[in-house]
Amino acid sequence: MRHNRAERMSEDDERQQSSPSDLEFTSNKARNCNATGSGSGHPEFQSPFPDQVLENVLENVLHFLTSRRDRNAASLVCKSWYRVEALTRSELFIGNCYAVSPDRATARFIRVRALHLKGKPRFADFNLMPPDWGAHFNPWALALAKAYPWLEKVYLKRMSVTDDDLATLAESFSGFKELVLVCCDGFGTSGLAIFVSKCRQLRVLDLIESEVTDDETDWISCFPEGESHLESLIFDCVECPINFEALERLVARSPSLKKLRLNRHVSIGQLYRLMIRAPQLTHLGTGSFSPLEVAGQGDQEPDYVTAFAACRSLVCLSGFREIIPDYLPAIYPVCSNLTSLNFSYANIDAEQLKPIISNCHKLQVFWVLDSICDEGLQAVAATCKELRELRVFPIDAREDSDGPVSEVGLQAISEGCRKLQSILYFCQRMTNAAVIAMSKNCPDLVVFRLCIMGRHRPDPVTGDPMDDGFGAIVMNCKKLTRLAVSGLLTDKAFDYIGRYGKLVRTLSVAFAGDSDMGLKYVLEGCPQLQKLEIRDSPFGDAALRSGLHHYYNMRFLWMSSCSLTRQGCQEIAHAMDRLVVEVIRSIGEEEMDDSVGTLYMYRSLEGPRTDAPKFVTIL
Amino acid sequence: MAFEKDLNLDATALRLGLPGTSEEQTSASGKSNKRALPDMNEESVSGDNSNVADARKCDQETAPPSKAQVVGWPPIRSYRKNCLQPKKTEAEAAGIYVKVSMDGAPYLRKIDLKVYKGYPELLKALEDMFKFKVGEYSEREGYNGSEFVPTYEDKDGDWMLVGDVPWEMFTNSCKRLRIMKGSEARGLGCVV
């Protein structure tokens, strides 16, 4: 029974917690466990093999369960259901690669076709963690190769993947179809070359925001000859030139290709050639969107508008890595069909945006740079009534830079885009009033991430902390599951979060709060909290202790540059044996320092990991 | 700044750096989409400042010095930060990336020459990267005491010994680096 509880902890976390007593079954006769709960039945009504029939039925029924939360719940009903569920789970999601070992996972789930694995915590993206911390895909690759010869799909996020791992994937699974690497590193173009050359059934190769070293290998040429099954090829993050002729030939022989995202080494002229070969595309990343050389006056330029017009199925547009705004009008024909537009690498202003955005009536997802200013956001609000997700990135990501967007833009969006569900907004100034307005105008908000880039910045109009704004968000947005706070914040803000943020699963805190009470409010008040990442906030050991009742329900807790001591963390480690408590040292810190630079702790079935580098101490 | 432009002090100033870059950049005229009065823009390196002028930040000289930047703040992935250089010409490029090969090593590497202030730093970095040691450099004899010799291909396509020309001339003309090994290296090392 304890085994089951522990298993439950490590699988997925985002579901209702049922109390352990649900698992009480005193009988060893699991085979008699009857799903309908009608007891052991009278002998004269028993058919020859009731349990087997039931298990077959169960297996067929459980095949229809796709959501991992439902599956986790089903696996808790009884041993029989547990077993059958394990047999029928084909998509395995592991939110923390260190929570469970590859061997344990492959032993329980024996018919997995798709693996979704996550490694480093998100703050590692911002240089808050030294490199080589871990999250190596290698032991998983080897375990998968042994256990799942029919594996088809691997999705990795923030993992370290080597060229050898890519080779393992390509060589071990004859039916391998999809590889998606998000925010990964450790491999290069040589690994890609081996991978694509050996994966004959490849349909999807998506490299998203990953670091790919340039080994000078022409990997595009390594796709096998003949018709390819490619449906999606995304390599906009690959920072090396590619063999364009080989790419053109590849696109020409990929009739199923729907998604193509090019890197910035593809010029607009080359883009044209690809587009006329693939008018069936639904998702396009345009590459640089500028010519190789500046076109002269009389030069004959391709008819870009016609090329875009021919792509009648295009719904998602991105790229524009080195945009020359003169070419923007080429995309007019597709604007009215677009549901997703990513301008977050395009340095354009409001005047350049307006003619585009005024046609994007169906737009649901919009990523953009703050170069469009509040005026640009007003234009978005005026047209994009279906907007669900908005991300506004800073063109100048420094604390003291000019801020082209402000509360004015946020207010406009809140008034125009009532169906908004997710927002990420970087700015230099923000008022409580605008945040409160958004909390009331956009009740469907699920994700609210506001980054006021100046640390500890109060409301510029009233001089108040930003407590009330974020308070309104948690109070009024009843579906909110993800929150990131910023600006000057006192413990009051956290009181609000603890009181009203009952569905919050992910919380990001930086340079906020006054005392331990802040963290206590959150740990005691938010029952759904899974992922808590905190930096540079005055929370100490007492606050840490207040979460003891909850840490097994969380995926992880990250606290860096707070007020924790080694003893405080040690206490937690002693109190909870299924928690791995890592103290990560930054450069210059001594091993026996009493204050803790970075604490990263997570539940795990495996105990301390064996691959920890020298700068990590596991308490 | 009009008077400074007439005297063209920048063009005649002696300084380190590629032609076309200005060394001094106050925080206010950083590589961003600053709003500024149009005639204040000559000093700025950034590409298009075609924004509507905003008088708010017009006194750039009196802008406070920038705060020390905190690690990892604001939370933008470095990939995104690196991609957001405004459109620039080759001469204004933020980095001078050259490929480095070493005879016998299976992979090439890439380095940014702008990162190094001079030959000693560059050589140390190469030594660390490829795990070898260069010999003692002398103008007459080239590199003595090691079978590895750092060379580079210049704009004219000639292979030169690293260290023979002044540093800025080197960074301006270096197209790629090659760490030669063995007898080929010795032959080159003697050519000054």
PDB file of N, CA and C in Angstrom, chain B residues 2-76:
ATOM      1  N   ALA B   2      25.709  68.462 -32.611  1.00  0.00           N
ATOM      2  CA  ALA B   2      25.958  68.865 -33.995  1.00  0.00           C
ATOM      3  C   ALA B   2      27.393  69.324 -34.172  1.00  0.00           C
ATOM      4  N   PHE B   3      27.893  70.084 -33.192  1.00  0.00           N
ATOM      5  CA  PHE B   3      29.248  70.608 -33.379  1.00  0.00           C
ATOM      6  C   PHE B   3      30.285  69.474 -33.402  1.00  0.00           C
ATOM      7  N   GLU B   4      30.025  68.458 -32.606  1.00  0.00           N
ATOM      8  CA  GLU B   4      30.981  67.343 -32.588  1.00  0.00           C
ATOM      9  C   GLU B   4      31.017  66.641 -33.930  1.00  0.00           C
ATOM     10  N   LYS B   5      29.863  66.583 -34.554  1.00  0.00           N
ATOM     11  CA  LYS B   5      29.809  65.879 -35.825  1.00  0.00           C
ATOM     12  C   LYS B   5      30.592  66.643 -36.878  1.00  0.00           C
ATOM     13  N   ASP B   6      30.507  67.998 -36.851  1.00  0.00           N
ATOM     14  CA  ASP B   6      31.235  68.776 -37.852  1.00  0.00           C
ATOM     15  C   ASP B   6      32.729  68.561 -37.727  1.00  0.00           C
ATOM     16  N   LEU B   7      33.236  68.550 -36.515  1.00  0.00           N
ATOM     17  CA  LEU B   7      34.666  68.362 -36.326  1.00  0.00           C
ATOM     18  C   LEU B   7      35.077  66.922 -36.613  1.00  0.00           C
ATOM     19  N   ASN B   8      34.074  66.073 -36.681  1.00  0.00           N
ATOM     20  CA  ASN B   8      34.310  64.666 -36.973  1.00  0.00           C
ATOM     21  C   ASN B   8      35.346  64.048 -36.045  1.00  0.00           C
ATOM     22  N   LEU B   9      35.171  64.360 -34.775  1.00  0.00           N
ATOM     23  CA  LEU B   9      36.152  63.873 -33.807  1.00  0.00           C
ATOM     24  C   LEU B   9      36.214  62.356 -33.795  1.00  0.00           C
ATOM     25  N   ASP B  10      35.070  61.743 -33.983  1.00  0.00           N
ATOM     26  CA  ASP B  10      35.041  60.287 -33.903  1.00  0.00           C
ATOM     27  C   ASP B  10      35.913  59.643 -34.969  1.00  0.00           C
ATOM     28  N   ALA B  11      35.862  60.235 -36.155  1.00  0.00           N
ATOM     29  CA  ALA B  11      36.587  59.599 -37.252  1.00  0.00           C
ATOM     30  C   ALA B  11      38.083  59.655 -37.042  1.00  0.00           C
ATOM     31  N   THR B  12      38.554  60.691 -36.356  1.00  0.00           N
ATOM     32  CA  THR B  12      40.003  60.826 -36.199  1.00  0.00           C
ATOM     33  C   THR B  12      40.481  60.325 -34.840  1.00  0.00           C
ATOM     34  N   ALA B  13      39.552  59.919 -34.006  1.00  0.00           N
ATOM     35  CA  ALA B  13      39.952  59.478 -32.666  1.00  0.00           C
ATOM     36  C   ALA B  13      40.714  58.167 -32.738  1.00  0.00           C
ATOM     37  N   LEU B  14      41.731  58.044 -31.867  1.00  0.00           N
ATOM     38  CA  LEU B  14      42.465  56.780 -31.777  1.00  0.00           C
ATOM     39  C   LEU B  14      41.808  55.925 -30.707  1.00  0.00           C
ATOM     40  N   ARG B  15      41.386  54.784 -31.079  1.00  0.00           N
ATOM     41  CA  ARG B  15      40.762  53.926 -30.091  1.00  0.00           C
ATOM     42  C   ARG B  15      40.762  52.504 -30.588  1.00  0.00           C
ATOM     43  N   LEU B  16      40.458  51.614 -29.706  1.00  0.00           N
ATOM     44  CA  LEU B  16      40.341  50.207 -30.075  1.00  0.00           C
ATOM     45  C   LEU B  16      38.924  49.924 -30.519  1.00  0.00           C
ATOM     46  N   GLY B  17      38.806  49.090 -31.498  1.00  0.00           N
ATOM     47  CA  GLY B  17      37.450  48.740 -31.920  1.00  0.00           C
ATOM     48  C   GLY B  17      37.341  48.790 -33.417  1.00  0.00           C
ATOM     49  N   LEU B  18      36.350  48.172 -33.944  1.00  0.00           N
ATOM     50  CA  LEU B  18      36.147  48.124 -35.382  1.00  0.00           C
ATOM     51  C   LEU B  18      35.703  49.481 -35.890  1.00  0.00           C
ATOM     52  N   PRO B  19      36.043  49.800 -37.080  1.00  0.00           N
ATOM     53  CA  PRO B  19      35.511  51.038 -37.664  1.00  0.00           C
ATOM     54  C   PRO B  19      34.000  50.942 -37.693  1.00  0.00           C
ATOM     55  N   GLY B  20      33.375  52.070 -37.373  1.00  0.00           N
ATOM     56  CA  GLY B  20      31.919  52.046 -37.407  1.00  0.00           C
ATOM     57  C   GLY B  20      31.299  51.823 -36.050  1.00  0.00           C
ATOM     58  N   THR B  21      32.028  51.337 -35.084  1.00  0.00           N
ATOM     59  CA  THR B  21      31.441  51.213 -33.748  1.00  0.00           C
ATOM     60  C   THR B  21      31.822  52.431 -32.947  1.00  0.00           C
ATOM     61  N   SER B  22      30.963  52.789 -32.034  1.00  0.00           N
ATOM     62  CA  SER B  22      31.386  53.843 -31.099  1.00  0.00           C
ATOM     63  C   SER B  22      31.580  53.189 -29.753  1.00  0.00           C
ATOM     64  N   GLU B  23      32.676  53.503 -29.106  1.00  0.00           N
ATOM     65  CA  GLU B  23      33.000  52.773 -27.879  1.00  0.00           C
ATOM     66  C   GLU B  23      32.125  53.205 -26.722  1.00  0.00           C
ATOM     67  N   GLU B  24      31.930  54.517 -26.629  1.00  0.00           N
ATOM     68  CA  GLU B  24      31.169  55.020 -25.500  1.00  0.00           C
ATOM     69  C   GLU B  24      29.697  54.958 -25.806  1.00  0.00           C
ATOM     70  N   GLN B  25      28.982  54.268 -25.006  1.00  0.00           N
ATOM     71  CA  GLN B  25      27.531  54.309 -25.151  1.00  0.00           C
ATOM     72  C   GLN B  25      26.953  54.501 -23.771  1.00  0.00           C
ATOM     73  N   THR B  26      26.321  55.608 -23.577  1.00  0.00           N
ATOM     74  CA  THR B  26      25.655  55.800 -22.289  1.00  0.00           C
ATOM     75  C   THR B  26      24.480  54.846 -22.211  1.00  0.00           C
ATOM     76  N   SER B  27      24.020  54.630 -21.015  1.00  0.00           N
ATOM     77  CA  SER B  27      22.930  53.677 -20.872  1.00  0.00           C
ATOM     78  C   SER B  27      21.721  54.123 -21.652  1.00  0.00           C
ATOM     79  N   ALA B  28      21.549  55.394 -21.786  1.00  0.00           N
ATOM     80  CA  ALA B  28      20.326  55.865 -22.429  1.00  0.00           C
ATOM     81  C   ALA B  28      20.354  55.652 -23.922  1.00  0.00           C
ATOM     82  N   SER B  29      21.542  55.600 -24.509  1.00  0.00           N
ATOM     83  CA  SER B  29      21.559  55.401 -25.952  1.00  0.00           C
ATOM     84  C   SER B  29      21.984  53.996 -26.285  1.00  0.00           C
ATOM     85  N   GLY B  30      21.562  53.077 -25.490  1.00  0.00           N
ATOM     86  CA  GLY B  30      21.911  51.667 -25.673  1.00  0.00           C
ATOM     87  C   GLY B  30      21.288  51.078 -26.928  1.00  0.00           C
ATOM     88  N   LYS B  31      21.522  49.816 -27.121  1.00  0.00           N
ATOM     89  CA  LYS B  31      21.138  49.191 -28.372  1.00  0.00           C
ATOM     90  C   LYS B  31      19.649  48.903 -28.423  1.00  0.00           C
ATOM     91  N   SER B  32      18.863  49.904 -28.247  1.00  0.00           N
ATOM     92  CA  SER B  32      17.444  49.629 -28.151  1.00  0.00           C
ATOM     93  C   SER B  32      16.652  50.582 -28.985  1.00  0.00           C
ATOM     94  N   ASN B  33      15.417  50.431 -28.895  1.00  0.00           N
ATOM     95  CA  ASN B  33      14.473  51.228 -29.635  1.00  0.00           C
ATOM     96  C   ASN B  33      14.172  52.498 -28.868  1.00  0.00           C
ATOM     97  N   LYS B  34      15.197  53.219 -28.534  1.00  0.00           N
ATOM     98  CA  LYS B  34      14.976  54.398 -27.699  1.00  0.00           C
ATOM     99  C   LYS B  34      14.177  55.426 -28.446  1.00  0.00           C
ATOM    100  N   ARG B  35      13.274  56.036 -27.746  1.00  0.00           N
ATOM    101  CA  ARG B  35      12.630  57.201 -28.339  1.00  0.00           C
ATOM    102  C   ARG B  35      13.579  58.351 -28.150  1.00  0.00           C
ATOM    103  N   ALA B  36      13.828  59.112 -29.154  1.00  0.00           N
ATOM    104  CA  ALA B  36      14.775  60.221 -29.027  1.00  0.00           C
ATOM    105  C   ALA B  36      14.453  61.223 -30.107  1.00  0.00           C
ATOM    106  N   LEU B  37      14.831  62.459 -29.855  1.00  0.00           N
ATOM    107  CA  LEU B  37      14.673  63.458 -30.901  1.00  0.00           C
ATOM    108  C   LEU B  37      15.559  63.055 -32.058  1.00  0.00           C
ATOM    109  N   PRO B  38      15.097  63.231 -33.267  1.00  0.00           N
ATOM    110  CA  PRO B  38      15.810  62.728 -34.443  1.00  0.00           C
ATOM    111  C   PRO B  38      17.267  63.140 -34.506  1.00  0.00           C
ATOM    112  N   ASP B  39      17.620  64.373 -34.153  1.00  0.00           N
ATOM    113  CA  ASP B  39      19.016  64.749 -34.348  1.00  0.00           C
ATOM    114  C   ASP B  39      19.925  64.277 -33.228  1.00  0.00           C
ATOM    115  N   MET B  40      19.442  63.510 -32.340  1.00  0.00           N
ATOM    116  CA  MET B  40      20.290  62.949 -31.289  1.00  0.00           C
ATOM    117  C   MET B  40      20.767  61.565 -31.674  1.00  0.00           C
ATOM    118  N   ASN B  41      20.384  61.114 -32.853  1.00  0.00           N
ATOM    119  CA  ASN B  41      20.563  59.691 -33.142  1.00  0.00           C
ATOM    120  C   ASN B  41      21.903  59.296 -33.705  1.00  0.00           C
ATOM    121  N   GLU B  42      22.758  60.256 -34.054  1.00  0.00           N
ATOM    122  CA  GLU B  42      23.991  59.856 -34.740  1.00  0.00           C
ATOM    123  C   GLU B  42      24.853  58.949 -33.886  1.00  0.00           C
ATOM    124  N   GLU B  43      24.873  59.163 -32.610  1.00  0.00           N
ATOM    125  CA  GLU B  43      25.773  58.389 -31.760  1.00  0.00           C
ATOM    126  C   GLU B  43      25.310  56.952 -31.605  1.00  0.00           C
ATOM    127  N   SER B  44      24.048  56.744 -31.816  1.00  0.00           N
ATOM    128  CA  SER B  44      23.505  55.432 -31.502  1.00  0.00           C
ATOM    129  C   SER B  44      23.890  54.413 -32.560  1.00  0.00           C
ATOM    130  N   VAL B  45      24.191  53.234 -32.118  1.00  0.00           N
ATOM    131  CA  VAL B  45      24.589  52.171 -33.044  1.00  0.00           C
ATOM    132  C   VAL B  45      23.387  51.416 -33.567  1.00  0.00           C
ATOM    133  N   SER B  46      22.289  51.511 -32.855  1.00  0.00           N
ATOM    134  CA  SER B  46      21.163  50.644 -33.201  1.00  0.00           C
ATOM    135  C   SER B  46      20.599  51.032 -34.550  1.00  0.00           C
ATOM    136  N   GLY B  47      20.018  50.078 -35.200  1.00  0.00           N
ATOM    137  CA  GLY B  47      19.540  50.200 -36.570  1.00  0.00           C
ATOM    138  C   GLY B  47      18.482  51.247 -36.784  1.00  0.00           C
ATOM    139  N   ASP B  48      17.264  50.898 -36.525  1.00  0.00           N
ATOM    140  CA  ASP B  48      16.233  51.864 -36.882  1.00  0.00           C
ATOM    141  C   ASP B  48      15.690  52.567 -35.654  1.00  0.00           C
ATOM    142  N   ASN B  49      15.817  53.817 -35.665  1.00  0.00           N
ATOM    143  CA  ASN B  49      15.192  54.614 -34.618  1.00  0.00           C
ATOM    144  C   ASN B  49      14.067  55.402 -35.233  1.00  0.00           C
ATOM    145  N   SER B  50      13.218  54.684 -35.902  1.00  0.00           N
ATOM    146  CA  SER B  50      12.206  55.399 -36.670  1.00  0.00           C
ATOM    147  C   SER B  50      10.966  55.674 -35.850  1.00  0.00           C
ATOM    148  N   ASN B  51      11.087  55.512 -34.536  1.00  0.00           N
ATOM    149  CA  ASN B  51       9.916  55.745 -33.702  1.00  0.00           C
ATOM    150  C   ASN B  51       9.547  57.212 -33.641  1.00  0.00           C
ATOM    151  N   VAL B  52       8.347  57.406 -33.262  1.00  0.00           N
ATOM    152  CA  VAL B  52       7.865  58.762 -32.983  1.00  0.00           C
ATOM    153  C   VAL B  52       8.707  59.353 -31.868  1.00  0.00           C
ATOM    154  N   ALA B  53       9.156  60.551 -32.051  1.00  0.00           N
ATOM    155  CA  ALA B  53      10.025  61.164 -31.053  1.00  0.00           C
ATOM    156  C   ALA B  53       9.265  61.372 -29.752  1.00  0.00           C
ATOM    157  N   ASP B  54       9.970  61.209 -28.696  1.00  0.00           N
ATOM    158  CA  ASP B  54       9.332  61.383 -27.390  1.00  0.00           C
ATOM    159  C   ASP B  54      10.238  62.258 -26.554  1.00  0.00           C
ATOM    160  N   ALA B  55       9.717  63.381 -26.139  1.00  0.00           N
ATOM    161  CA  ALA B  55      10.570  64.343 -25.448  1.00  0.00           C
ATOM    162  C   ALA B  55      10.960  63.873 -24.050  1.00  0.00           C
ATOM    163  N   ARG B  56      10.291  62.842 -23.573  1.00  0.00           N
ATOM    164  CA  ARG B  56      10.533  62.405 -22.201  1.00  0.00           C
ATOM    165  C   ARG B  56      11.995  62.135 -21.926  1.00  0.00           C
ATOM    166  N   LYS B  57      12.663  61.459 -22.854  1.00  0.00           N
ATOM    167  CA  LYS B  57      14.034  61.044 -22.581  1.00  0.00           C
ATOM    168  C   LYS B  57      15.021  61.847 -23.399  1.00  0.00           C
ATOM    169  N   CYS B  58      14.742  63.099 -23.659  1.00  0.00           N
ATOM    170  CA  CYS B  58      15.611  63.782 -24.616  1.00  0.00           C
ATOM    171  C   CYS B  58      16.946  64.190 -24.053  1.00  0.00           C
ATOM    172  N   ASP B  59      17.082  64.313 -22.744  1.00  0.00           N
ATOM    173  CA  ASP B  59      18.406  64.708 -22.254  1.00  0.00           C
ATOM    174  C   ASP B  59      19.212  63.474 -21.897  1.00  0.00           C
ATOM    175  N   GLN B  60      19.762  62.867 -22.902  1.00  0.00           N
ATOM    176  CA  GLN B  60      20.470  61.613 -22.703  1.00  0.00           C
ATOM    177  C   GLN B  60      21.744  61.792 -21.909  1.00  0.00           C
ATOM    178  N   GLU B  61      22.357  62.964 -22.045  1.00  0.00           N
ATOM    179  CA  GLU B  61      23.629  63.146 -21.325  1.00  0.00           C
ATOM    180  C   GLU B  61      23.420  63.091 -19.821  1.00  0.00           C
ATOM    181  N   THR B  62      22.254  63.471 -19.356  1.00  0.00           N
ATOM    182  CA  THR B  62      22.055  63.505 -17.914  1.00  0.00           C
ATOM    183  C   THR B  62      21.362  62.253 -17.396  1.00  0.00           C
ATOM    184  N   ALA B  63      21.215  61.237 -18.246  1.00  0.00           N
ATOM    185  CA  ALA B  63      20.596  59.986 -17.781  1.00  0.00           C
ATOM    186  C   ALA B  63      21.477  59.348 -16.715  1.00  0.00           C
ATOM    187  N   PRO B  64      20.904  58.774 -15.685  1.00  0.00           N
ATOM    188  CA  PRO B  64      21.711  58.180 -14.611  1.00  0.00           C
ATOM    189  C   PRO B  64      22.456  56.963 -15.142  1.00  0.00           C
ATOM    190  N   PRO B  65      23.581  56.624 -14.542  1.00  0.00           N
ATOM    191  CA  PRO B  65      24.318  55.433 -14.998  1.00  0.00           C
ATOM    192  C   PRO B  65      23.462  54.197 -14.758  1.00  0.00           C
ATOM    193  N   SER B  66      23.612  53.214 -15.623  1.00  0.00           N
ATOM    194  CA  SER B  66      22.737  52.044 -15.493  1.00  0.00           C
ATOM    195  C   SER B  66      23.107  51.270 -14.233  1.00  0.00           C
ATOM    196  N   LYS B  67      22.079  50.706 -13.600  1.00  0.00           N
ATOM    197  CA  LYS B  67      22.302  49.858 -12.432  1.00  0.00           C
ATOM    198  C   LYS B  67      23.074  48.638 -12.869  1.00  0.00           C
ATOM    199  N   ALA B  68      23.810  48.068 -11.942  1.00  0.00           N
ATOM    200  CA  ALA B  68      24.460  46.796 -12.255  1.00  0.00           C
ATOM    201  C   ALA B  68      23.386  45.775 -12.581  1.00  0.00           C
ATOM    202  N   GLN B  69      23.557  45.081 -13.663  1.00  0.00           N
ATOM    203  CA  GLN B  69      22.535  44.129 -14.071  1.00  0.00           C
ATOM    204  C   GLN B  69      22.607  42.883 -13.189  1.00  0.00           C
ATOM    205  N   VAL B  70      21.462  42.445 -12.759  1.00  0.00           N
ATOM    206  CA  VAL B  70      21.380  41.269 -11.904  1.00  0.00           C
ATOM    207  C   VAL B  70      21.338  40.022 -12.772  1.00  0.00           C
ATOM    208  N   VAL B  71      21.971  38.948 -12.295  1.00  0.00           N
ATOM    209  CA  VAL B  71      21.965  37.703 -13.059  1.00  0.00           C
ATOM    210  C   VAL B  71      20.535  37.221 -13.252  1.00  0.00           C
ATOM    211  N   GLY B  72      20.237  36.864 -14.482  1.00  0.00           N
ATOM    212  CA  GLY B  72      18.952  36.256 -14.753  1.00  0.00           C
ATOM    213  C   GLY B  72      17.756  37.168 -14.598  1.00  0.00           C
ATOM    214  N   TRP B  73      17.971  38.461 -14.632  1.00  0.00           N
ATOM    215  CA  TRP B  73      16.837  39.372 -14.499  1.00  0.00           C
ATOM    216  C   TRP B  73      16.951  40.481 -15.528  1.00  0.00           C
ATOM    217  N   PRO B  74      15.906  40.851 -16.212  1.00  0.00           N
ATOM    218  CA  PRO B  74      14.601  40.192 -16.211  1.00  0.00           C
ATOM    219  C   PRO B  74      14.673  38.784 -16.800  1.00  0.00           C
ATOM    220  N   PRO B  75      13.710  37.965 -16.494  1.00  0.00           N
ATOM    221  CA  PRO B  75      13.761  36.553 -16.897  1.00  0.00           C
ATOM    222  C   PRO B  75      13.467  36.349 -18.379  1.00  0.00           C
ATOM    223  N   ILE B  76      14.487  36.613 -19.171  1.00  0.00           N
ATOM    224  CA  ILE B  76      14.396  36.366 -20.615  1.00  0.00           C
ATOM    225  C   ILE B  76      15.490  35.363 -20.944  1.00  0.00           C
TER     226      ILE B  76
END
